Tab-separated table of C-alpha atoms in Angstrom:
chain	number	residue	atom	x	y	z
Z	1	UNK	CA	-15.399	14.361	-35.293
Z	2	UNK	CA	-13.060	17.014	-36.513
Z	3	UNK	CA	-8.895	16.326	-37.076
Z	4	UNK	CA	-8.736	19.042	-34.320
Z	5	UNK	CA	-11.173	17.408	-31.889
Z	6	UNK	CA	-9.663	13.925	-32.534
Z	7	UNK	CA	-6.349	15.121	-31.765
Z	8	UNK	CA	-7.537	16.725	-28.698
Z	9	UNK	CA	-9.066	13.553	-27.538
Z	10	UNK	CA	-6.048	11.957	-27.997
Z	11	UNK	CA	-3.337	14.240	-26.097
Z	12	UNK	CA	-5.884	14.087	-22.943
Z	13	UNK	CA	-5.504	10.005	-22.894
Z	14	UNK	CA	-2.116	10.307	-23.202
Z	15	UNK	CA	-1.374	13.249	-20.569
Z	16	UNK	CA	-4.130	10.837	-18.024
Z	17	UNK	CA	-2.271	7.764	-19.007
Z	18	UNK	CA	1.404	9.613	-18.018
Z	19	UNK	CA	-0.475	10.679	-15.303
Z	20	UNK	CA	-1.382	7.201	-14.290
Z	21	UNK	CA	2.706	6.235	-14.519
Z	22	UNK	CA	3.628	9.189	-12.912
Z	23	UNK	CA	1.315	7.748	-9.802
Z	24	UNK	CA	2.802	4.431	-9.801
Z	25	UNK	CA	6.193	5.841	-10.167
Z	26	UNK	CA	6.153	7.715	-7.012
Z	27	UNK	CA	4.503	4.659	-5.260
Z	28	UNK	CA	7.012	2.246	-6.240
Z	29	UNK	CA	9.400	5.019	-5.025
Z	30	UNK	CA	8.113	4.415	-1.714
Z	31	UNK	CA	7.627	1.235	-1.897
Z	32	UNK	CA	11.426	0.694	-1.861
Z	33	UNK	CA	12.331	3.331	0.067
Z	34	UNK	CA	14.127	5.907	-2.592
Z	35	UNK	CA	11.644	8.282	-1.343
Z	36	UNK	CA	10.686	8.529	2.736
Z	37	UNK	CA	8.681	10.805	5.249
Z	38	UNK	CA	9.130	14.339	4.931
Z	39	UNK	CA	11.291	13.728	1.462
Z	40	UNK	CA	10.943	16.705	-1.228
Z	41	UNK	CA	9.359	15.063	-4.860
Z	42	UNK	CA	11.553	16.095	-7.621
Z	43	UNK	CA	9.350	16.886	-10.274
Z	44	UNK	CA	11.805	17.394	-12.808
Z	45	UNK	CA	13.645	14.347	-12.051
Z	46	UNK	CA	10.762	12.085	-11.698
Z	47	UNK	CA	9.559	13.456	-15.309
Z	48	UNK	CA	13.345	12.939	-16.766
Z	49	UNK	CA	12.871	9.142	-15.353
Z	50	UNK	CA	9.846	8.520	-16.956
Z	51	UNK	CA	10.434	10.638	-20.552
Z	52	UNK	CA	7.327	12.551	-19.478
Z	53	UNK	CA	6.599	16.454	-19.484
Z	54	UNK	CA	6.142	18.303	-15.907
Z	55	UNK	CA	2.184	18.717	-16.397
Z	56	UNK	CA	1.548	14.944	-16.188
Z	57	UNK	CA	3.693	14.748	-12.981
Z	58	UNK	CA	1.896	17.854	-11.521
Z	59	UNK	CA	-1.301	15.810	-12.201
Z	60	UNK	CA	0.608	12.844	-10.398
Z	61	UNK	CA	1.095	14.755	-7.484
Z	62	UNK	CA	-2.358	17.024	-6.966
Z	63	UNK	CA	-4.018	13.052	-6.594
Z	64	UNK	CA	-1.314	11.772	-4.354
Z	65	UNK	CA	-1.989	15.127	-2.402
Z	66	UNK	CA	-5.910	14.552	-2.175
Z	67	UNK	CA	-5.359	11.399	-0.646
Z	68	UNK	CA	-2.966	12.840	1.941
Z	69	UNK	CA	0.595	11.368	1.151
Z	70	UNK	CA	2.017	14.589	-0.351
Z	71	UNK	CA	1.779	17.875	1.078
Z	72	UNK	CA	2.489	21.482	-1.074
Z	73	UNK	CA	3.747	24.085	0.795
Z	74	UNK	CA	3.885	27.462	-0.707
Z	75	UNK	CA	6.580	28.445	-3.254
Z	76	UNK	CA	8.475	24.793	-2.087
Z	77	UNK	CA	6.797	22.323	-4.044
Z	78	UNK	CA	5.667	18.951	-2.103
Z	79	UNK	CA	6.738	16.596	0.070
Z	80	UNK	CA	5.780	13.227	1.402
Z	81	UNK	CA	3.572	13.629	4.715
Z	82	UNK	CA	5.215	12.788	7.923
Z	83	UNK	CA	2.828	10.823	10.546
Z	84	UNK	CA	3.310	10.423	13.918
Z	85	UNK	CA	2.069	7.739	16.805
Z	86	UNK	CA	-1.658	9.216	17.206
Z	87	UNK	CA	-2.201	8.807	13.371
Z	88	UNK	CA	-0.203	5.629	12.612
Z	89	UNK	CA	-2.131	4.334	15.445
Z	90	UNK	CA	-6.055	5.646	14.226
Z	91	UNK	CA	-4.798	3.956	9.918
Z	92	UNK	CA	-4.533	0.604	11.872
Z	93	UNK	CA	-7.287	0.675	14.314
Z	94	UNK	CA	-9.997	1.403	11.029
Z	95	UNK	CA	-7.302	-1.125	8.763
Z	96	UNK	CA	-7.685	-3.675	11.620
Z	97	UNK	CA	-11.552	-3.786	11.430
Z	98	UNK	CA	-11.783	-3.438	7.828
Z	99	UNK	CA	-9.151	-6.561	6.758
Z	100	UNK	CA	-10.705	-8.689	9.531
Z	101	UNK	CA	-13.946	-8.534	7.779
Z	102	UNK	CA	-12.525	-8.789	4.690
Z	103	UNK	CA	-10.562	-11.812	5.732
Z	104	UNK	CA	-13.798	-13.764	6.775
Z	105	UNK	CA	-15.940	-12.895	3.965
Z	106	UNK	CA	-12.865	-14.110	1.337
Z	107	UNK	CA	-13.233	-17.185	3.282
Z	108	UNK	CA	-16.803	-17.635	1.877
Z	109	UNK	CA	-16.868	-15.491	-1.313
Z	110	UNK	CA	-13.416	-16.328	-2.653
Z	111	UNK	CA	-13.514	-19.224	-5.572
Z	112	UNK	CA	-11.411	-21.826	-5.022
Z	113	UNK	CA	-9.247	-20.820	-8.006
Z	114	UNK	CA	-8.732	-17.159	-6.004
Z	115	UNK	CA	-7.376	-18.979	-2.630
Z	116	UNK	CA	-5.685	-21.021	-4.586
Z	117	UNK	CA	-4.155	-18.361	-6.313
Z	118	UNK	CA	-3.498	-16.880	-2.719
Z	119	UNK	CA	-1.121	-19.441	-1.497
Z	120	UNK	CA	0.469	-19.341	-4.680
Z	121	UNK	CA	1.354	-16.289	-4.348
Z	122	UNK	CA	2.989	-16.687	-0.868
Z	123	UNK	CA	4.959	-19.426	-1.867
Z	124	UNK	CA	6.371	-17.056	-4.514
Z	125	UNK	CA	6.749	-14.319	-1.510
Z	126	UNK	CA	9.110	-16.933	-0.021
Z	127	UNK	CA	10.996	-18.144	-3.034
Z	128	UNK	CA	12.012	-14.979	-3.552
Z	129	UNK	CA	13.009	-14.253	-0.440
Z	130	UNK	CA	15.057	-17.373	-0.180
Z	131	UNK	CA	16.585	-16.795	-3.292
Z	132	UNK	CA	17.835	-13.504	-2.043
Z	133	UNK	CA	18.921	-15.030	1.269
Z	134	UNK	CA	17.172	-12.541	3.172
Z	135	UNK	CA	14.213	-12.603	5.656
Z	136	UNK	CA	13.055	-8.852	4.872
Z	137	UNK	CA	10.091	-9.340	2.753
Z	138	UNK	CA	10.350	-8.850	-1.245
Z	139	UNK	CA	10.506	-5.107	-1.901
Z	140	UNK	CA	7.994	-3.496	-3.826
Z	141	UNK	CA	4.485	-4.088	-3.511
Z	142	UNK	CA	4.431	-7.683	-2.489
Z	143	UNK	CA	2.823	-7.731	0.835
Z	144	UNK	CA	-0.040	-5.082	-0.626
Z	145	UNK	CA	-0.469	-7.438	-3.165
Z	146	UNK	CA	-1.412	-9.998	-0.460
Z	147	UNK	CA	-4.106	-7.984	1.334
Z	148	UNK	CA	-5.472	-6.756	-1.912
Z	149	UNK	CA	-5.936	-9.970	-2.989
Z	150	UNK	CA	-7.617	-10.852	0.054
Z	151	UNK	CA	-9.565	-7.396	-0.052
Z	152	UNK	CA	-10.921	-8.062	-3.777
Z	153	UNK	CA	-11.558	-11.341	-2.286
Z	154	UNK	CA	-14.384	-9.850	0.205
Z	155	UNK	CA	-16.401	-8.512	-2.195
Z	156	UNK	CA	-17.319	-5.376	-0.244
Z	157	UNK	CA	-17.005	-2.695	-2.148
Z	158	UNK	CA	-17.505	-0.325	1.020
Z	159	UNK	CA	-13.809	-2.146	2.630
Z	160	UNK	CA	-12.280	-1.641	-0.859
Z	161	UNK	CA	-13.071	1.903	-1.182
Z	162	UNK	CA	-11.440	2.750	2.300
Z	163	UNK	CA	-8.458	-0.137	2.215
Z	164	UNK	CA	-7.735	-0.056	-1.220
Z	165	UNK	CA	-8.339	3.481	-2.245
Z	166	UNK	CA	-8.601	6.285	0.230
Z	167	UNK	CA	-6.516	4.944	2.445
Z	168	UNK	CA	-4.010	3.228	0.349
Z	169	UNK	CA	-0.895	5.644	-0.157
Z	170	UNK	CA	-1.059	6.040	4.042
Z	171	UNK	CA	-0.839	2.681	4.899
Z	172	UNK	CA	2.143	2.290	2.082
Z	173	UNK	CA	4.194	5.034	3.844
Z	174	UNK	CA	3.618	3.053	7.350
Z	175	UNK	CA	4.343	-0.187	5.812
Z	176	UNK	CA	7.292	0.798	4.065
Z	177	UNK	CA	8.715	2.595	7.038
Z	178	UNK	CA	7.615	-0.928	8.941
Z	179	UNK	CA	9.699	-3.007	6.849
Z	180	UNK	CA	12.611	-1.907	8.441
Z	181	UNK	CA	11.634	-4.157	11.582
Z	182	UNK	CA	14.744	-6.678	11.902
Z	183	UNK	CA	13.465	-9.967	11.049
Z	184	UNK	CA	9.459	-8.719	10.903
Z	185	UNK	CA	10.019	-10.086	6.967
Z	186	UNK	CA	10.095	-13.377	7.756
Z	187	UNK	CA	7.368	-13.634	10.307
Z	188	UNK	CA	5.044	-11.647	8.204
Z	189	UNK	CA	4.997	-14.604	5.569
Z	190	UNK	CA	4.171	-16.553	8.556
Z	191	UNK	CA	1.273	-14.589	9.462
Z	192	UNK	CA	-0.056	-14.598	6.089
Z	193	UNK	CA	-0.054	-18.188	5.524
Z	194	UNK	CA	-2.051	-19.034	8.650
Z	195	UNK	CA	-4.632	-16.467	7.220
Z	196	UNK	CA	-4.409	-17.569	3.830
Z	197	UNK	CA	-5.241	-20.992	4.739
Z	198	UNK	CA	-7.730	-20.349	6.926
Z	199	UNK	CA	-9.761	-18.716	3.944
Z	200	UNK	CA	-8.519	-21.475	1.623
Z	201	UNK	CA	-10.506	-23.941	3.914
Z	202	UNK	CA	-13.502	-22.011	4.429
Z	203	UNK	CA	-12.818	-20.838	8.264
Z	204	UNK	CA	-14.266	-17.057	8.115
Z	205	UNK	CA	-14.130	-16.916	11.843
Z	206	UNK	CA	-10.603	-17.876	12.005
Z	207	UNK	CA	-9.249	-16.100	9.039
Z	208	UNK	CA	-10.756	-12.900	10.847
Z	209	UNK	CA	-9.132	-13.558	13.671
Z	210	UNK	CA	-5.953	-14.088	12.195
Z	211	UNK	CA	-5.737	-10.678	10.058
Z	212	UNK	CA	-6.657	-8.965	12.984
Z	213	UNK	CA	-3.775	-10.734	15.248
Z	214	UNK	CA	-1.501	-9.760	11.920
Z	215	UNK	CA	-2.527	-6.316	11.723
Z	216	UNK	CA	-1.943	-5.776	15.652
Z	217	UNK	CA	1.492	-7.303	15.254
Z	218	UNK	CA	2.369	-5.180	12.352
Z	219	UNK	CA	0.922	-1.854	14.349
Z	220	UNK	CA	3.068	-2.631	17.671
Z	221	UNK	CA	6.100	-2.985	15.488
Z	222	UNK	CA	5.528	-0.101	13.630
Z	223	UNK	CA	5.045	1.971	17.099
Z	224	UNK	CA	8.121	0.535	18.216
Z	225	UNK	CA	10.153	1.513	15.697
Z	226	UNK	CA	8.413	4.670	15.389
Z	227	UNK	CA	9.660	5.507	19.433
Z	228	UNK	CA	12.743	4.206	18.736
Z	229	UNK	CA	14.413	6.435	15.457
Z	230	UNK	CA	12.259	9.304	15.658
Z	231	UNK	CA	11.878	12.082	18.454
Z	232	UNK	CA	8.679	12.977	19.684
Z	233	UNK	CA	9.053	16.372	19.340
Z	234	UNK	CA	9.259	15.886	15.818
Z	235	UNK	CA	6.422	14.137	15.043
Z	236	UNK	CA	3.483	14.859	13.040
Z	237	UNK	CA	0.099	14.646	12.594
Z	238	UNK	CA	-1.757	13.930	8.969
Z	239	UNK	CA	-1.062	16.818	6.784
């Protein structure tokens, strides 16, 4: 391969691997809550933060756009979608059936090492909360972590796909907006727990039952909130 060929090779890893940070960077954005519904992405500021050039973030943002979490508008750059009731409400009905499954088939395909791992996790989920004196869940990823987990768990690939990839940024936005629930934090953990050892122990039937019952929870405090600090009139739909 020719000096100009290898060189080529090598500035297209590195522009899909800036890419790749430039992805992460605007999910952990959400994730915390530095960047919300309707919010304009700073391109040049988000490429400043990460000691990246423009074309990389660009790249960032056209996938985040295919997957429906950003939105271009003409001559104004992007912004993070805005949903309303009707769509929050259809991302949880199709989340709803898809973790339930996944919840009873980690029950039986999960080793023992991998629910083991599970409740490990949660008991780090509450140390850290505990050490921050707070009952809001940790920030960050922490509670996608947990249905991930339980997701990879499954084994279907079909439930991964749709939970863990095409769906994933959505359900961020909701959850991230959801974490502002007073006190939701706390009983979250709860909820996990009961589902994590149901799956630790084998019980597919109940560990389905138990992600769905978590998932409705999470949905009817996420509408509530959603009636509560936002007006209907201006509400959106997906895109």
């Amino acid at each position: 391969m020719s000096t100009d060929k290898i060189g080529e090779v090598i500035r297209f890893k590195n522009g899909r691997l800036a890419a790749e940070r430039a992805v992460e960077h605007i999910r952990e954005l959400l994730a915390t809550g530095q960047l919300c519904s309707n919010d304009r992405v700073n391109e040049v500021e988000i490429a400043g933060n990460l000691g990246i050039s423009r074309g990389p973030v660009r790249e960032a943002i056209q996938r985040l756009s295919s997957s429906g979490l950003l939105v271009a508008e003409p001559n104004m750059g992007s912004r993070v979608v805005t949903l309303d009731e009707g769509a929050a409400q259809a991302l949880y009905e199709v989340r709803e059936s898809l973790e339930a499954l996944s919840a009873g088939l980690a029950a039986q395909r999960m080793t023992l090492a991998e629910k083991r791992g599970l409740i490990e996790m949660l008991d780090a989920h509450e140390a850290a909360m505990a050490e921050h004196g707070s009952n809001a869940y940790p920030a960050g990823s922490s509670d996608w972590d947990f249905h991930l987990t339980v997701l990879k768990g499954s084994r279907n690939e079909v439930a991964w796909r749709i939970c863990g990839n095409d769906l994933r940024d959505l359900l961020a936005l909701l959850r991230a907006r959801h974490g502002k629930s007073k006190g939701r934090g706390k009983r979250a953990l709860q909820e996990h727990r009961w589902v994590a050892e149901a799956i630790l122990h084998g019980q597919g039937d109940l560990a389905s039952t138990l992600m769905a019952q978590h998932i409705r929870t999470s949905r009817d405090n996420l509408l509530a909130l959603m009636r509560t600090t936002e007006p209907a009139a201006g509400n959106m739909g997906i895109g």
